Each structure stands twice: as C-alpha cells, then as structure tokens.
C-alpha cells in the first residue's frame, strides 16, 4: 500500500446504507411502476440520485451537514407531489414513503452520533 489509511467502519454507517438502498429503490421505481407524469419521473430520479450521493459520501467521510442534507431531501420528497403537481398518483405514494424513511434514518443517525449516551447507557452499578 502506498501509505493510504483506510477509515474505521462506523456502526452508524448502516443507517447510510439503508438510505442508499432507499435511493436505489426510488431510482428504479419509475421503470418498475411506469409513472405516467414526466415531472414525477424527473423529480424522483434527481432526488434519489442526490440521496444516493449524499449517503455514499456520508459512508466514506461522515459530517453532520450530510445528514441534514438527507433530512432536507427527505422532506422535499414528502412535499414535492403537491409542489410539482403529481399528487394522488402512484409516484406520490413512493415519494412520500421513501422521503419519510430517508428523513427518519438521517435524523436517527444525527441523534445517535450527537447523543451517544442515550444510545449506549452506562451499565448499572450495584
């Protein structure tokens, strides 16, 4: 090896892997479920690519802002059906469901990283 240091695996990275898998599913959903509206297809493809890039970068080098970006992307996926006019379609259900899951995973990782004592309480003394 040429002196490169491989970073230590963080146990919280599994939440980013979940977000990456959500993004991959959301990215393939326009082909799997044949969305009729073009603006829904474009929004879902762009948003899922952004979530995937953010998740991969958080896996490689964690930073709080990357998780906050995933929270914002998840929130955008939740409100985008009404903003872009594809409410009450099949795409809306996937956008809201995956957006909620992405935001939840990002908030969970922020809480676990920033408040480790809540996630790992000290052992009780007798």
Coordinates of N, CA and C in Angstrom, one line a residue, residues 48-125:
X48 N -33.6 10.9 -5.9 CA -32.9 9.7 -5.5 C -31.4 9.7 -5.7
X49 N -31.0 10.3 -6.8 CA -29.6 10.4 -7.1 C -28.9 11.3 -6.1
X50 N -29.6 12.3 -5.7 CA -29.0 13.2 -4.6 C -28.9 12.5 -3.3
X51 N -29.9 11.7 -2.9 CA -29.9 11.0 -1.7 C -28.8 9.9 -1.7
X52 N -28.6 9.3 -2.9 CA -27.6 8.2 -3.0 C -26.2 8.8 -2.9
X53 N -25.9 10.0 -3.6 CA -24.6 10.6 -3.5 C -24.3 11.1 -2.0
X54 N -25.3 11.6 -1.4 CA -25.2 12.1 0.0 C -24.9 10.9 0.9
X55 N -25.6 9.8 0.7 CA -25.4 8.6 1.6 C -24.0 8.0 1.4
X56 N -23.6 7.9 0.1 CA -22.3 7.4 -0.1 C -21.2 8.3 0.5
X57 N -21.3 9.6 0.3 CA -20.3 10.5 0.9 C -20.3 10.4 2.4
X58 N -21.5 10.2 3.0 CA -21.5 10.1 4.5 C -20.9 8.8 4.9
X59 N -21.0 7.7 4.1 CA -20.4 6.5 4.5 C -18.8 6.6 4.4
X60 N -18.4 7.3 3.4 CA -16.9 7.5 3.2 C -16.3 8.5 4.2
X61 N -17.0 9.6 4.5 CA -16.5 10.6 5.4 C -17.7 11.3 6.1
X62 N -18.0 10.9 7.3 CA -19.2 11.4 8.0 C -19.0 12.9 8.3
X63 N -20.1 13.6 8.1 CA -20.2 15.0 8.6 C -21.7 15.3 8.9
X64 N -22.0 16.0 9.9 CA -23.4 16.3 10.3 C -24.2 17.0 9.1
X65 N -23.5 17.8 8.3 CA -24.3 18.5 7.3 C -24.8 17.6 6.2
X66 N -24.1 16.4 6.0 CA -24.6 15.5 5.1 C -25.9 14.8 5.5
X67 N -26.0 14.6 6.8 CA -27.2 14.0 7.4 C -28.4 15.1 7.3
X68 N -28.0 16.3 7.6 CA -29.0 17.4 7.5 C -29.5 17.5 6.0
X69 N -28.6 17.4 5.1 CA -29.0 17.4 3.7 C -29.9 16.3 3.3
X70 N -29.7 15.1 3.9 CA -30.6 14.0 3.7 C -32.0 14.2 4.3
X71 N -32.0 14.9 5.5 CA -33.3 15.3 6.1 C -34.0 16.2 5.2
X72 N -33.3 17.2 4.6 CA -34.0 18.1 3.7 C -34.4 17.5 2.4
X73 N -33.6 16.5 1.9 CA -34.0 15.8 0.7 C -35.3 14.9 1.0
X74 N -35.3 14.3 2.1 CA -36.5 13.5 2.5 C -37.7 14.4 2.7
X75 N -37.5 15.6 3.2 CA -38.7 16.5 3.4 C -39.1 16.9 2.0
X76 N -38.2 17.2 1.1 CA -38.6 17.6 -0.3 C -39.4 16.5 -1.0
X77 N -38.9 15.2 -0.8 CA -39.7 14.1 -1.4 C -41.1 14.0 -0.8
X78 N -41.3 14.4 0.4 CA -42.6 14.4 1.0 C -43.5 15.4 0.4
X79 N -43.0 16.7 0.2 CA -43.9 17.8 -0.3 C -43.9 17.9 -1.8
X80 N -42.9 17.3 -2.5 CA -42.8 17.5 -3.9 C -44.0 17.1 -4.7
X81 N -44.8 16.1 -4.3 CA -46.0 15.8 -5.1 C -47.0 17.0 -5.2
X82 N -47.1 17.7 -4.2 CA -48.0 18.9 -4.2 C -47.4 20.1 -4.9
X83 N -46.1 20.3 -4.7 CA -45.4 21.4 -5.3 C -45.3 21.2 -6.9
X84 N -45.0 20.0 -7.3 CA -44.8 19.7 -8.7 C -46.1 19.2 -9.4
X85 N -47.1 19.0 -8.7 CA -48.4 18.6 -9.3 C -48.6 17.2 -9.7
X86 N -48.0 16.2 -8.9 CA -48.3 14.8 -9.2 C -48.9 14.2 -7.9
X87 N -49.7 15.0 -7.2 CA -50.5 14.4 -6.1 C -51.5 13.4 -6.6
X88 N -51.9 12.5 -5.7 CA -52.9 11.5 -6.0 C -52.5 10.6 -7.2
X89 N -51.2 10.3 -7.2 CA -50.7 9.3 -8.2 C -49.9 8.3 -7.5
X90 N -49.5 7.2 -8.2 CA -48.7 6.2 -7.7 C -47.3 6.7 -7.2
X91 N -46.8 7.6 -8.0 CA -45.5 8.2 -7.7 C -45.5 9.0 -6.4
X92 N -46.7 9.6 -6.1 CA -46.8 10.3 -4.8 C -46.6 9.4 -3.6
X93 N -47.1 8.2 -3.7 CA -47.0 7.3 -2.5 C -45.6 6.8 -2.3
X94 N -44.9 6.6 -3.4 CA -43.5 6.2 -3.3 C -42.6 7.4 -2.8
X95 N -42.9 8.5 -3.3 CA -42.2 9.7 -2.9 C -42.3 10.0 -1.4
X96 N -43.5 10.0 -1.0 CA -43.8 10.3 0.5 C -43.2 9.2 1.4
X97 N -43.4 7.9 1.0 CA -42.9 6.8 1.8 C -41.4 6.8 1.9
X98 N -40.7 6.9 0.8 CA -39.3 6.8 0.8 C -38.7 8.1 1.4
X99 N -39.3 9.2 1.1 CA -38.9 10.5 1.7 C -38.9 10.5 3.2
X100 N -40.0 9.9 3.7 CA -40.2 9.8 5.2 C -39.1 8.9 5.8
X101 N -38.8 7.8 5.1 CA -37.8 6.8 5.6 C -36.4 7.5 5.5
X102 N -36.1 8.2 4.5 CA -34.8 8.8 4.3 C -34.6 9.8 5.4
X103 N -35.6 10.7 5.7 CA -35.5 11.7 6.7 C -35.4 11.0 8.1
X104 N -36.2 10.0 8.3 CA -36.1 9.3 9.6 C -34.7 8.7 9.9
X105 N -34.2 8.0 8.9 CA -32.8 7.5 9.1 C -31.8 8.5 9.3
X106 N -31.9 9.7 8.6 CA -30.9 10.7 8.8 C -31.0 11.3 10.2
X107 N -32.2 11.6 10.6 CA -32.4 12.1 12.0 C -32.0 11.1 13.0
X108 N -32.2 9.9 12.8 CA -31.8 8.8 13.8 C -30.3 8.8 13.9
X109 N -29.6 8.9 12.7 CA -28.1 8.9 12.8 C -27.6 10.2 13.4
X110 N -28.2 11.3 13.2 CA -27.8 12.5 13.9 C -27.9 12.4 15.4
X111 N -29.0 11.8 15.8 CA -29.2 11.6 17.3 C -28.2 10.6 17.9
X112 N -28.0 9.5 17.2 CA -27.1 8.5 17.7 C -25.6 9.1 17.7
X113 N -25.3 9.8 16.7 CA -23.9 10.4 16.7 C -23.7 11.5 17.7
X114 N -24.7 12.4 17.8 CA -24.5 13.6 18.7 C -24.9 13.3 20.1
X115 N -25.7 12.3 20.4 CA -26.0 12.0 21.8 C -25.8 10.5 22.1
X116 N -24.5 10.1 22.1 CA -24.2 8.7 22.2 C -24.6 8.1 23.6
X117 N -24.7 8.9 24.6 CA -25.0 8.3 25.9 C -26.5 7.9 25.9
X118 N -27.3 8.5 25.1 CA -28.7 8.0 25.1 C -28.8 6.7 24.3
X119 N -27.9 6.4 23.4 CA -27.9 5.2 22.6 C -27.2 4.1 23.4
X120 N -26.2 4.4 24.2 CA -25.4 3.4 24.9 C -25.4 3.8 26.4
X121 N -26.4 3.5 27.1 CA -26.4 3.9 28.5 C -25.3 3.1 29.3
X122 N -24.8 3.8 30.3 CA -23.7 3.1 31.1 C -24.3 1.9 31.9
X123 N -23.5 0.9 32.1 CA -24.1 -0.2 32.9 C -24.4 0.2 34.3
X124 N -25.4 -0.4 34.8 CA -25.9 -0.1 36.2 C -24.9 -0.6 37.2
X125 N -24.7 0.2 38.3 CA -23.8 -0.2 39.4 C -24.7 -0.8 40.5

